[in-house]
Amino acid sequence: MTPTEALLEVRNLKKYFPQTGGWLGRVQRHVRAVDDVSFDIAAGKTLGLVGESGCGKSTLGRAILHLQAPTSGAVKVNGRLLGDLDRVGLMQARRDMQIIFQDPFASLSPRRTVAQIVREPLDVHRIGTVAERRQRVEELLGIVGMRRNVLNRYPHEFSGGQRQRIGIARALALNPKFIVADEPVSALDVSVQSQVLNLIARLKEEHGISFLFISHDLAVIQHVSDEVAVMYLGRIVEQADATAIYTQPRHPYTQALLSAIPVPDPTRKSKRILLEGDVPSPVNPPPGCPFHTRCPVVEARCRTEVPMLKPHKSDASHRVACHLAA
């Protein structure tokens, strides 16, 4: 596989959650958490996924890994179409894809030692002998900057940053090619965030791992991403090279998000774009463009026609879902 080939391919992915009601408990409507999302991630690259809370970022990450079965659409990892795999085939495919969870305390079993937690993927997939597994665990802890003397300690004995390092070590146990990092630093202090971010950047550089890095923090996304995708109400509204997103945002929603980034210079005045109203419910999304109820430049066609995510006329690699940016 060449570096330019897509390691992950996502096509028209949807994840709807049924809502039941009435005397018979019938399905009355659906929560459209992920609504027709498509993108690629090349080998050794990081796609940053950003958006407000509740826009479907974490659900998208779990649906890609089939931790939550997609409603429809296709996901291909390393050439394998996950939807066509049976239980055994999907388990084998999981060696190539892992996840780093948002809360490092909730994602680690309080009843297991560090050695048991990091060794678990090797035990599940029956890789190596007992001695080889212990050696691999020590190697993984070294990769994430922890000493072997922590092997018999429990998660509650560590700081948040150390627990996240343990979670990262567990995610690396099977030498995955693709990792979903679901807000891996949002629960950490700012001083610790940079350590974990630098660790993730080093893992990408040294091991060639592809990442889907999910966050609501635009500064973090800019630091770690090669490309950035902006998500709103279950849809990707803009995707481009990280530099292009931050210097030439095309979608009004992206422009509003970037305007909210604090500028560390008291002499500079930034022009803040304030969005009015609340994010619409994914149970009953508005017709037309999903952003039109809050858009400061909305036009009549925006209320009736759904804009497609397509290349911008000035840059084919910059995709925008906006009638006014076409």
mmCIF file of C-alpha atoms in Angstrom:
data_model
loop_
_atom_site.group_PDB
_atom_site.id
_atom_site.type_symbol
_atom_site.label_atom_id
_atom_site.label_comp_id
_atom_site.label_asym_id
_atom_site.label_seq_id
_atom_site.Cartn_x
_atom_site.Cartn_y
_atom_site.Cartn_z
ATOM 1 C CA MET A 1 0.000 0.000 0.000
ATOM 2 C CA THR A 2 1.423 3.383 -0.972
ATOM 3 C CA PRO A 3 1.183 6.383 1.407
ATOM 4 C CA THR A 4 -1.401 8.032 -0.849
ATOM 5 C CA GLU A 5 -3.854 5.132 -0.791
ATOM 6 C CA ALA A 6 -6.856 5.342 1.518
ATOM 7 C CA LEU A 7 -6.513 3.116 4.561
ATOM 8 C CA LEU A 8 -10.050 3.980 5.685
ATOM 9 C CA GLU A 9 -12.942 4.530 3.270
ATOM 10 C CA VAL A 10 -16.342 5.640 4.583
ATOM 11 C CA ARG A 11 -19.248 5.862 2.142
ATOM 12 C CA ASN A 12 -22.751 7.211 2.847
ATOM 13 C CA LEU A 13 -22.606 6.107 6.485
ATOM 14 C CA LYS A 14 -25.777 6.536 8.521
ATOM 15 C CA LYS A 15 -26.569 5.729 12.124
ATOM 16 C CA TYR A 16 -30.157 6.234 13.262
ATOM 17 C CA PHE A 17 -31.432 5.401 16.735
ATOM 18 C CA PRO A 18 -35.122 4.425 16.929
ATOM 19 C CA GLN A 19 -37.393 6.094 19.475
ATOM 20 C CA THR A 20 -40.370 4.090 20.620
ATOM 21 C CA GLY A 21 -43.606 5.155 22.283
ATOM 22 C CA GLY A 22 -47.283 4.424 22.730
ATOM 23 C CA TRP A 23 -48.981 1.416 24.254
ATOM 24 C CA LEU A 24 -47.320 -1.068 21.907
ATOM 25 C CA GLY A 25 -43.870 0.469 22.051
ATOM 26 C CA ARG A 26 -43.665 0.972 18.314
ATOM 27 C CA VAL A 27 -40.949 2.981 16.619
ATOM 28 C CA GLN A 28 -42.309 6.486 16.150
ATOM 29 C CA ARG A 29 -39.249 8.363 14.911
ATOM 30 C CA HIS A 30 -35.469 8.171 14.643
ATOM 31 C CA VAL A 31 -32.559 10.172 16.016
ATOM 32 C CA ARG A 32 -30.361 10.873 12.991
ATOM 33 C CA ALA A 33 -27.042 10.867 14.817
ATOM 34 C CA VAL A 34 -24.970 10.293 11.654
ATOM 35 C CA ASP A 35 -26.623 11.201 8.387
ATOM 36 C CA ASP A 36 -24.908 10.260 5.099
ATOM 37 C CA VAL A 37 -21.199 10.790 5.848
ATOM 38 C CA SER A 38 -18.398 9.976 3.380
ATOM 39 C CA PHE A 39 -14.629 10.521 3.614
ATOM 40 C CA ASP A 40 -11.231 8.814 3.297
ATOM 41 C CA ILE A 41 -8.142 8.732 5.500
ATOM 42 C CA ALA A 42 -4.801 7.932 3.885
ATOM 43 C CA ALA A 43 -2.233 5.655 5.506
ATOM 44 C CA GLY A 44 -0.210 7.478 8.143
ATOM 45 C CA LYS A 45 -2.471 10.549 8.135
ATOM 46 C CA THR A 46 -4.743 12.154 10.737
ATOM 47 C CA LEU A 47 -8.212 13.473 10.006
ATOM 48 C CA GLY A 48 -9.441 15.845 12.696
ATOM 49 C CA LEU A 49 -13.213 15.764 13.238
ATOM 50 C CA VAL A 50 -14.594 18.858 14.930
ATOM 51 C CA GLY A 51 -18.044 20.121 15.846
ATOM 52 C CA GLU A 52 -20.300 21.124 18.723
ATOM 53 C CA SER A 53 -21.324 18.639 21.397
ATOM 54 C CA GLY A 54 -24.122 16.384 20.186
ATOM 55 C CA CYS A 55 -23.336 16.701 16.470
ATOM 56 C CA GLY A 56 -22.601 12.962 16.126
ATOM 57 C CA LYS A 57 -18.779 12.873 16.254
ATOM 58 C CA SER A 58 -18.413 10.049 18.792
ATOM 59 C CA THR A 59 -21.256 8.058 17.236
ATOM 60 C CA LEU A 60 -19.505 8.306 13.871
ATOM 61 C CA GLY A 61 -16.289 6.949 15.368
ATOM 62 C CA ARG A 62 -18.073 4.001 16.961
ATOM 63 C CA ALA A 63 -20.069 3.263 13.813
ATOM 64 C CA ILE A 64 -16.867 3.170 11.744
ATOM 65 C CA LEU A 65 -15.436 0.537 14.091
ATOM 66 C CA HIS A 66 -18.784 -1.300 14.165
ATOM 67 C CA LEU A 67 -18.947 -0.938 17.937
ATOM 68 C CA GLN A 68 -22.412 0.325 17.031
ATOM 69 C CA ALA A 69 -23.762 -1.266 13.866
ATOM 70 C CA PRO A 70 -24.378 1.351 11.146
ATOM 71 C CA THR A 71 -27.922 1.756 9.875
ATOM 72 C CA SER A 72 -26.598 1.856 6.308
ATOM 73 C CA GLY A 73 -23.496 2.725 4.349
ATOM 74 C CA ALA A 74 -20.108 1.104 3.911
ATOM 75 C CA VAL A 75 -16.832 1.140 5.823
ATOM 76 C CA LYS A 76 -13.656 -0.322 4.367
ATOM 77 C CA VAL A 77 -10.486 -0.636 6.482
ATOM 78 C CA ASN A 78 -7.252 -1.776 4.881
ATOM 79 C CA GLY A 79 -9.182 -3.113 1.882
ATOM 80 C CA ARG A 80 -11.738 -5.091 3.908
ATOM 81 C CA LEU A 81 -15.428 -4.188 3.786
ATOM 82 C CA LEU A 82 -16.503 -4.506 7.412
ATOM 83 C CA GLY A 83 -20.191 -4.968 6.632
ATOM 84 C CA ASP A 84 -19.453 -8.182 4.729
ATOM 85 C CA LEU A 85 -17.550 -9.823 7.593
ATOM 86 C CA ASP A 86 -19.017 -12.381 9.971
ATOM 87 C CA ARG A 87 -18.280 -12.346 13.711
ATOM 88 C CA VAL A 88 -14.942 -14.137 13.324
ATOM 89 C CA GLY A 89 -13.896 -11.988 10.374
ATOM 90 C CA LEU A 90 -14.792 -8.780 12.219
ATOM 91 C CA MET A 91 -12.777 -9.894 15.225
ATOM 92 C CA GLN A 92 -9.760 -10.463 12.989
ATOM 93 C CA ALA A 93 -10.267 -7.053 11.369
ATOM 94 C CA ARG A 94 -10.207 -5.420 14.798
ATOM 95 C CA ARG A 95 -6.469 -6.070 14.960
ATOM 96 C CA ASP A 96 -6.105 -3.257 12.426
ATOM 97 C CA MET A 97 -8.406 -0.781 14.192
ATOM 98 C CA GLN A 98 -8.631 0.354 17.801
ATOM 99 C CA ILE A 99 -10.069 3.206 19.862
ATOM 100 C CA ILE A 100 -8.834 5.574 22.566
ATOM 101 C CA PHE A 101 -11.788 6.586 24.729
ATOM 102 C CA GLN A 102 -12.540 10.045 26.067
ATOM 103 C CA ASP A 103 -12.580 9.275 29.797
ATOM 104 C CA PRO A 104 -9.424 7.355 30.790
ATOM 105 C CA PHE A 105 -10.863 6.437 34.182
ATOM 106 C CA ALA A 106 -14.184 5.046 32.921
ATOM 107 C CA SER A 107 -12.529 3.086 30.100
ATOM 108 C CA LEU A 108 -10.140 1.175 32.401
ATOM 109 C CA SER A 109 -11.432 -1.606 34.643
ATOM 110 C CA PRO A 110 -10.822 -0.690 38.319
ATOM 111 C CA ARG A 111 -10.440 -4.378 39.172
ATOM 112 C CA ARG A 112 -7.589 -5.040 36.744
ATOM 113 C CA THR A 113 -3.930 -4.185 37.070
ATOM 114 C CA VAL A 114 -2.059 -2.222 34.430
ATOM 115 C CA ALA A 115 -0.496 -5.454 33.176
ATOM 116 C CA GLN A 116 -3.914 -7.106 32.781
ATOM 117 C CA ILE A 117 -5.423 -4.044 31.058
ATOM 118 C CA VAL A 118 -2.657 -3.637 28.490
ATOM 119 C CA ARG A 119 -2.380 -7.396 27.944
ATOM 120 C CA GLU A 120 -6.112 -7.909 27.369
ATOM 121 C CA PRO A 121 -6.050 -7.506 23.536
ATOM 122 C CA LEU A 122 -3.218 -10.051 23.350
ATOM 123 C CA ASP A 123 -5.221 -12.461 25.528
ATOM 124 C CA VAL A 124 -8.420 -12.030 23.486
ATOM 125 C CA HIS A 125 -6.619 -12.660 20.192
ATOM 126 C CA ARG A 126 -4.348 -15.337 21.708
ATOM 127 C CA ILE A 127 -1.161 -13.739 20.505
ATOM 128 C CA GLY A 128 2.146 -15.056 21.873
ATOM 129 C CA THR A 129 3.081 -17.048 24.942
ATOM 130 C CA VAL A 130 2.697 -15.802 28.516
ATOM 131 C CA ALA A 131 6.312 -14.625 28.548
ATOM 132 C CA GLU A 132 5.979 -12.936 25.154
ATOM 133 C CA ARG A 133 2.825 -11.129 26.247
ATOM 134 C CA ARG A 134 4.520 -9.822 29.386
ATOM 135 C CA GLN A 135 7.469 -8.634 27.302
ATOM 136 C CA ARG A 136 5.075 -6.904 24.871
ATOM 137 C CA VAL A 137 3.279 -5.167 27.758
ATOM 138 C CA GLU A 138 6.575 -3.829 29.107
ATOM 139 C CA GLU A 139 7.496 -2.668 25.601
ATOM 140 C CA LEU A 140 4.152 -0.863 25.194
ATOM 141 C CA LEU A 141 4.492 0.913 28.532
ATOM 142 C CA GLY A 142 7.937 2.071 27.456
ATOM 143 C CA ILE A 143 6.502 3.435 24.201
ATOM 144 C CA VAL A 144 3.996 5.595 26.105
ATOM 145 C CA GLY A 145 6.606 6.749 28.632
ATOM 146 C CA MET A 146 5.785 4.609 31.673
ATOM 147 C CA ARG A 147 8.051 2.371 33.743
ATOM 148 C CA ARG A 148 7.706 -1.363 34.269
ATOM 149 C CA ASN A 149 7.254 -0.913 38.033
ATOM 150 C CA VAL A 150 3.612 0.117 37.427
ATOM 151 C CA LEU A 151 2.576 -3.306 36.119
ATOM 152 C CA ASN A 152 0.848 -4.435 39.310
ATOM 153 C CA ARG A 153 -0.823 -1.136 40.140
ATOM 154 C CA TYR A 154 -4.492 -0.214 39.554
ATOM 155 C CA PRO A 155 -6.022 2.700 37.566
ATOM 156 C CA HIS A 156 -7.072 4.678 40.657
ATOM 157 C CA GLU A 157 -3.413 5.004 41.635
ATOM 158 C CA PHE A 158 -2.586 7.161 38.589
ATOM 159 C CA SER A 159 -3.241 10.687 37.378
ATOM 160 C CA GLY A 160 -5.548 11.378 34.435
ATOM 161 C CA GLY A 161 -2.641 11.753 32.022
ATOM 162 C CA GLN A 162 -1.063 8.481 33.176
ATOM 163 C CA ARG A 163 -4.385 6.651 32.832
ATOM 164 C CA GLN A 164 -4.737 7.955 29.285
ATOM 165 C CA ARG A 165 -1.230 6.678 28.519
ATOM 166 C CA ILE A 166 -2.312 3.258 29.755
ATOM 167 C CA GLY A 167 -5.338 3.422 27.457
ATOM 168 C CA ILE A 168 -3.089 4.343 24.535
ATOM 169 C CA ALA A 169 -0.757 1.444 25.343
ATOM 170 C CA ARG A 170 -3.741 -0.920 25.266
ATOM 171 C CA ALA A 171 -4.837 0.499 21.902
ATOM 172 C CA LEU A 172 -1.338 -0.138 20.491
ATOM 173 C CA ALA A 173 -1.089 -3.738 21.693
ATOM 174 C CA LEU A 174 -2.112 -5.320 18.359
ATOM 175 C CA ASN A 175 -0.086 -2.958 16.138
ATOM 176 C CA PRO A 176 -3.208 -1.340 14.629
ATOM 177 C CA LYS A 177 -3.113 0.593 11.387
ATOM 178 C CA PHE A 178 -6.038 2.855 12.324
ATOM 179 C CA ILE A 179 -7.106 4.377 15.647
ATOM 180 C CA VAL A 180 -10.174 6.418 16.554
ATOM 181 C CA ALA A 181 -9.099 8.929 19.221
ATOM 182 C CA ASP A 182 -12.388 10.053 20.772
ATOM 183 C CA GLU A 183 -11.622 13.343 22.544
ATOM 184 C CA PRO A 184 -8.560 11.761 24.204
ATOM 185 C CA VAL A 185 -7.433 14.938 26.002
ATOM 186 C CA SER A 186 -10.716 16.694 26.862
ATOM 187 C CA ALA A 187 -10.776 15.220 30.392
ATOM 188 C CA LEU A 188 -7.163 16.221 31.114
ATOM 189 C CA ASP A 189 -5.551 19.341 32.520
ATOM 190 C CA VAL A 190 -4.061 21.699 29.947
ATOM 191 C CA SER A 191 -0.539 20.965 31.190
ATOM 192 C CA VAL A 192 -1.072 17.253 30.591
ATOM 193 C CA GLN A 193 -2.866 17.640 27.245
ATOM 194 C CA SER A 194 0.308 18.648 25.405
ATOM 195 C CA GLN A 195 2.136 15.551 26.662
ATOM 196 C CA VAL A 196 -0.570 13.217 25.349
ATOM 197 C CA LEU A 197 -0.870 15.131 22.055
ATOM 198 C CA ASN A 198 2.885 14.951 21.507
ATOM 199 C CA LEU A 199 2.750 11.226 22.238
ATOM 200 C CA ILE A 200 0.017 10.702 19.629
ATOM 201 C CA ALA A 201 1.976 12.752 17.071
ATOM 202 C CA ARG A 202 5.084 10.663 17.760
ATOM 203 C CA LEU A 203 3.154 7.403 17.360
ATOM 204 C CA LYS A 204 1.865 8.560 13.966
ATOM 205 C CA GLU A 205 5.349 9.527 12.859
ATOM 206 C CA GLU A 206 7.182 6.436 14.112
ATOM 207 C CA HIS A 207 4.559 3.744 13.530
ATOM 208 C CA GLY A 208 2.640 5.138 10.534
ATOM 209 C CA ILE A 209 -0.722 4.877 12.277
ATOM 210 C CA SER A 210 -3.748 6.646 10.771
ATOM 211 C CA PHE A 211 -5.983 8.536 13.205
ATOM 212 C CA LEU A 212 -9.529 9.843 13.256
ATOM 213 C CA PHE A 213 -9.022 12.475 15.952
ATOM 214 C CA ILE A 214 -12.346 13.634 17.411
ATOM 215 C CA SER A 215 -12.476 16.871 19.390
ATOM 216 C CA HIS A 216 -14.481 20.037 19.973
ATOM 217 C CA ASP A 217 -11.245 21.981 20.572
ATOM 218 C CA LEU A 218 -10.159 23.688 17.355
ATOM 219 C CA ALA A 219 -6.689 24.463 18.704
ATOM 220 C CA VAL A 220 -6.082 20.783 19.472
ATOM 221 C CA ILE A 221 -7.390 19.734 16.055
ATOM 222 C CA GLN A 222 -5.042 22.182 14.329
ATOM 223 C CA HIS A 223 -2.056 20.789 16.245
ATOM 224 C CA VAL A 224 -2.533 17.125 15.338
ATOM 225 C CA SER A 225 -4.390 16.994 11.995
ATOM 226 C CA ASP A 226 -3.346 16.729 8.360
ATOM 227 C CA GLU A 227 -6.960 17.254 7.245
ATOM 228 C CA VAL A 228 -9.960 18.628 9.104
ATOM 229 C CA ALA A 229 -13.641 17.747 8.720
ATOM 230 C CA VAL A 230 -16.308 19.963 10.304
ATOM 231 C CA MET A 231 -19.489 18.203 11.426
ATOM 232 C CA TYR A 232 -22.907 19.725 12.066
ATOM 233 C CA LEU A 233 -26.106 17.875 12.952
ATOM 234 C CA GLY A 234 -24.842 14.490 11.773
ATOM 235 C CA ARG A 235 -23.347 15.738 8.484
ATOM 236 C CA ILE A 236 -19.911 16.860 7.352
ATOM 237 C CA VAL A 237 -20.280 20.432 6.091
ATOM 238 C CA GLU A 238 -16.646 21.133 5.193
ATOM 239 C CA GLN A 239 -13.453 19.128 4.732
ATOM 240 C CA ALA A 240 -10.020 20.245 3.596
ATOM 241 C CA ASP A 241 -6.330 20.384 4.391
ATOM 242 C CA ALA A 242 -5.810 21.722 7.909
ATOM 243 C CA THR A 243 -4.059 24.848 6.655
ATOM 244 C CA ALA A 244 -6.879 25.624 4.221
ATOM 245 C CA ILE A 245 -9.561 25.174 6.883
ATOM 246 C CA TYR A 246 -7.881 27.597 9.274
ATOM 247 C CA THR A 247 -6.858 30.202 6.707
ATOM 248 C CA GLN A 248 -9.704 30.017 4.165
ATOM 249 C CA PRO A 249 -12.848 28.543 5.778
ATOM 250 C CA ARG A 250 -15.660 28.394 3.217
ATOM 251 C CA HIS A 251 -18.682 27.308 5.251
ATOM 252 C CA PRO A 252 -20.448 29.870 7.514
ATOM 253 C CA TYR A 253 -20.463 27.352 10.377
ATOM 254 C CA THR A 254 -16.699 26.799 10.117
ATOM 255 C CA GLN A 255 -16.169 30.548 10.015
ATOM 256 C CA ALA A 256 -18.223 30.962 13.189
ATOM 257 C CA LEU A 257 -16.287 28.209 14.994
ATOM 258 C CA LEU A 258 -12.924 29.708 14.063
ATOM 259 C CA SER A 259 -14.016 33.173 15.121
ATOM 260 C CA ALA A 260 -14.542 31.818 18.655
ATOM 261 C CA ILE A 261 -10.884 30.799 19.096
ATOM 262 C CA PRO A 262 -9.269 33.130 21.669
ATOM 263 C CA VAL A 263 -6.381 35.196 20.298
ATOM 264 C CA PRO A 264 -3.436 35.318 22.772
ATOM 265 C CA ASP A 265 -2.702 38.941 21.959
ATOM 266 C CA PRO A 266 -4.497 41.756 23.842
ATOM 267 C CA THR A 267 -3.674 44.252 21.089
ATOM 268 C CA ARG A 268 -5.526 42.272 18.433
ATOM 269 C CA LYS A 269 -9.297 42.384 18.114
ATOM 270 C CA SER A 270 -10.998 39.402 16.540
ATOM 271 C CA LYS A 271 -14.369 39.705 14.845
ATOM 272 C CA ARG A 272 -16.616 37.188 16.598
ATOM 273 C CA ILE A 273 -19.464 35.626 14.598
ATOM 274 C CA LEU A 274 -22.313 34.963 17.017
ATOM 275 C CA LEU A 275 -24.785 32.266 16.007
ATOM 276 C CA GLU A 276 -28.353 32.787 17.126
ATOM 277 C CA GLY A 277 -30.652 30.032 18.319
ATOM 278 C CA ASP A 278 -29.952 26.441 19.339
ATOM 279 C CA VAL A 279 -28.793 23.469 17.323
ATOM 280 C CA PRO A 280 -31.889 21.777 15.824
ATOM 281 C CA SER A 281 -32.902 18.368 17.104
ATOM 282 C CA PRO A 282 -31.526 15.374 15.170
ATOM 283 C CA VAL A 283 -34.948 13.810 15.694
ATOM 284 C CA ASN A 284 -36.571 16.418 13.493
ATOM 285 C CA PRO A 285 -33.869 18.169 11.429
ATOM 286 C CA PRO A 286 -34.917 21.196 9.391
ATOM 287 C CA PRO A 287 -35.546 20.869 5.639
ATOM 288 C CA GLY A 288 -32.909 22.077 3.232
ATOM 289 C CA CYS A 289 -29.513 22.969 4.661
ATOM 290 C CA PRO A 290 -29.317 21.746 8.283
ATOM 291 C CA PHE A 291 -27.504 24.967 9.235
ATOM 292 C CA HIS A 292 -29.975 27.412 7.701
ATOM 293 C CA THR A 293 -31.830 28.060 10.999
ATOM 294 C CA ARG A 294 -28.673 29.660 12.453
ATOM 295 C CA CYS A 295 -26.827 30.818 9.344
ATOM 296 C CA PRO A 296 -26.098 34.591 9.209
ATOM 297 C CA VAL A 297 -26.119 34.626 5.374
ATOM 298 C CA VAL A 298 -29.078 32.315 4.704
ATOM 299 C CA GLU A 299 -30.953 32.611 1.395
ATOM 300 C CA ALA A 300 -34.309 31.252 0.232
ATOM 301 C CA ARG A 301 -32.894 28.142 -1.482
ATOM 302 C CA CYS A 302 -31.064 27.176 1.714
ATOM 303 C CA ARG A 303 -34.433 26.507 3.377
ATOM 304 C CA THR A 304 -35.553 23.961 0.779
ATOM 305 C CA GLU A 305 -32.506 22.484 -1.015
ATOM 306 C CA VAL A 306 -29.988 20.253 0.758
ATOM 307 C CA PRO A 307 -26.448 21.293 -0.286
ATOM 308 C CA MET A 308 -24.162 18.433 -1.306
ATOM 309 C CA LEU A 309 -20.612 18.125 -0.015
ATOM 310 C CA LYS A 310 -18.617 18.816 -3.169
ATOM 311 C CA PRO A 311 -15.271 20.307 -4.256
ATOM 312 C CA HIS A 312 -14.964 24.078 -4.151
ATOM 313 C CA LYS A 313 -14.357 25.752 -7.505
ATOM 314 C CA SER A 314 -11.019 27.189 -6.364
ATOM 315 C CA ASP A 315 -9.644 23.948 -4.874
ATOM 316 C CA ALA A 316 -10.824 20.439 -5.726
ATOM 317 C CA SER A 317 -9.449 19.056 -2.445
ATOM 318 C CA HIS A 318 -11.544 21.516 -0.419
ATOM 319 C CA ARG A 319 -15.085 20.142 -0.057
ATOM 320 C CA VAL A 320 -17.959 22.327 1.128
ATOM 321 C CA ALA A 321 -21.678 21.700 1.640
ATOM 322 C CA CYS A 322 -22.996 25.212 1.086
ATOM 323 C CA HIS A 323 -24.966 26.767 -1.771
ATOM 324 C CA LEU A 324 -23.220 30.109 -1.307
ATOM 325 C CA ALA A 325 -19.696 28.635 -1.370
ATOM 326 C CA ALA A 326 -20.172 26.671 -4.600
#
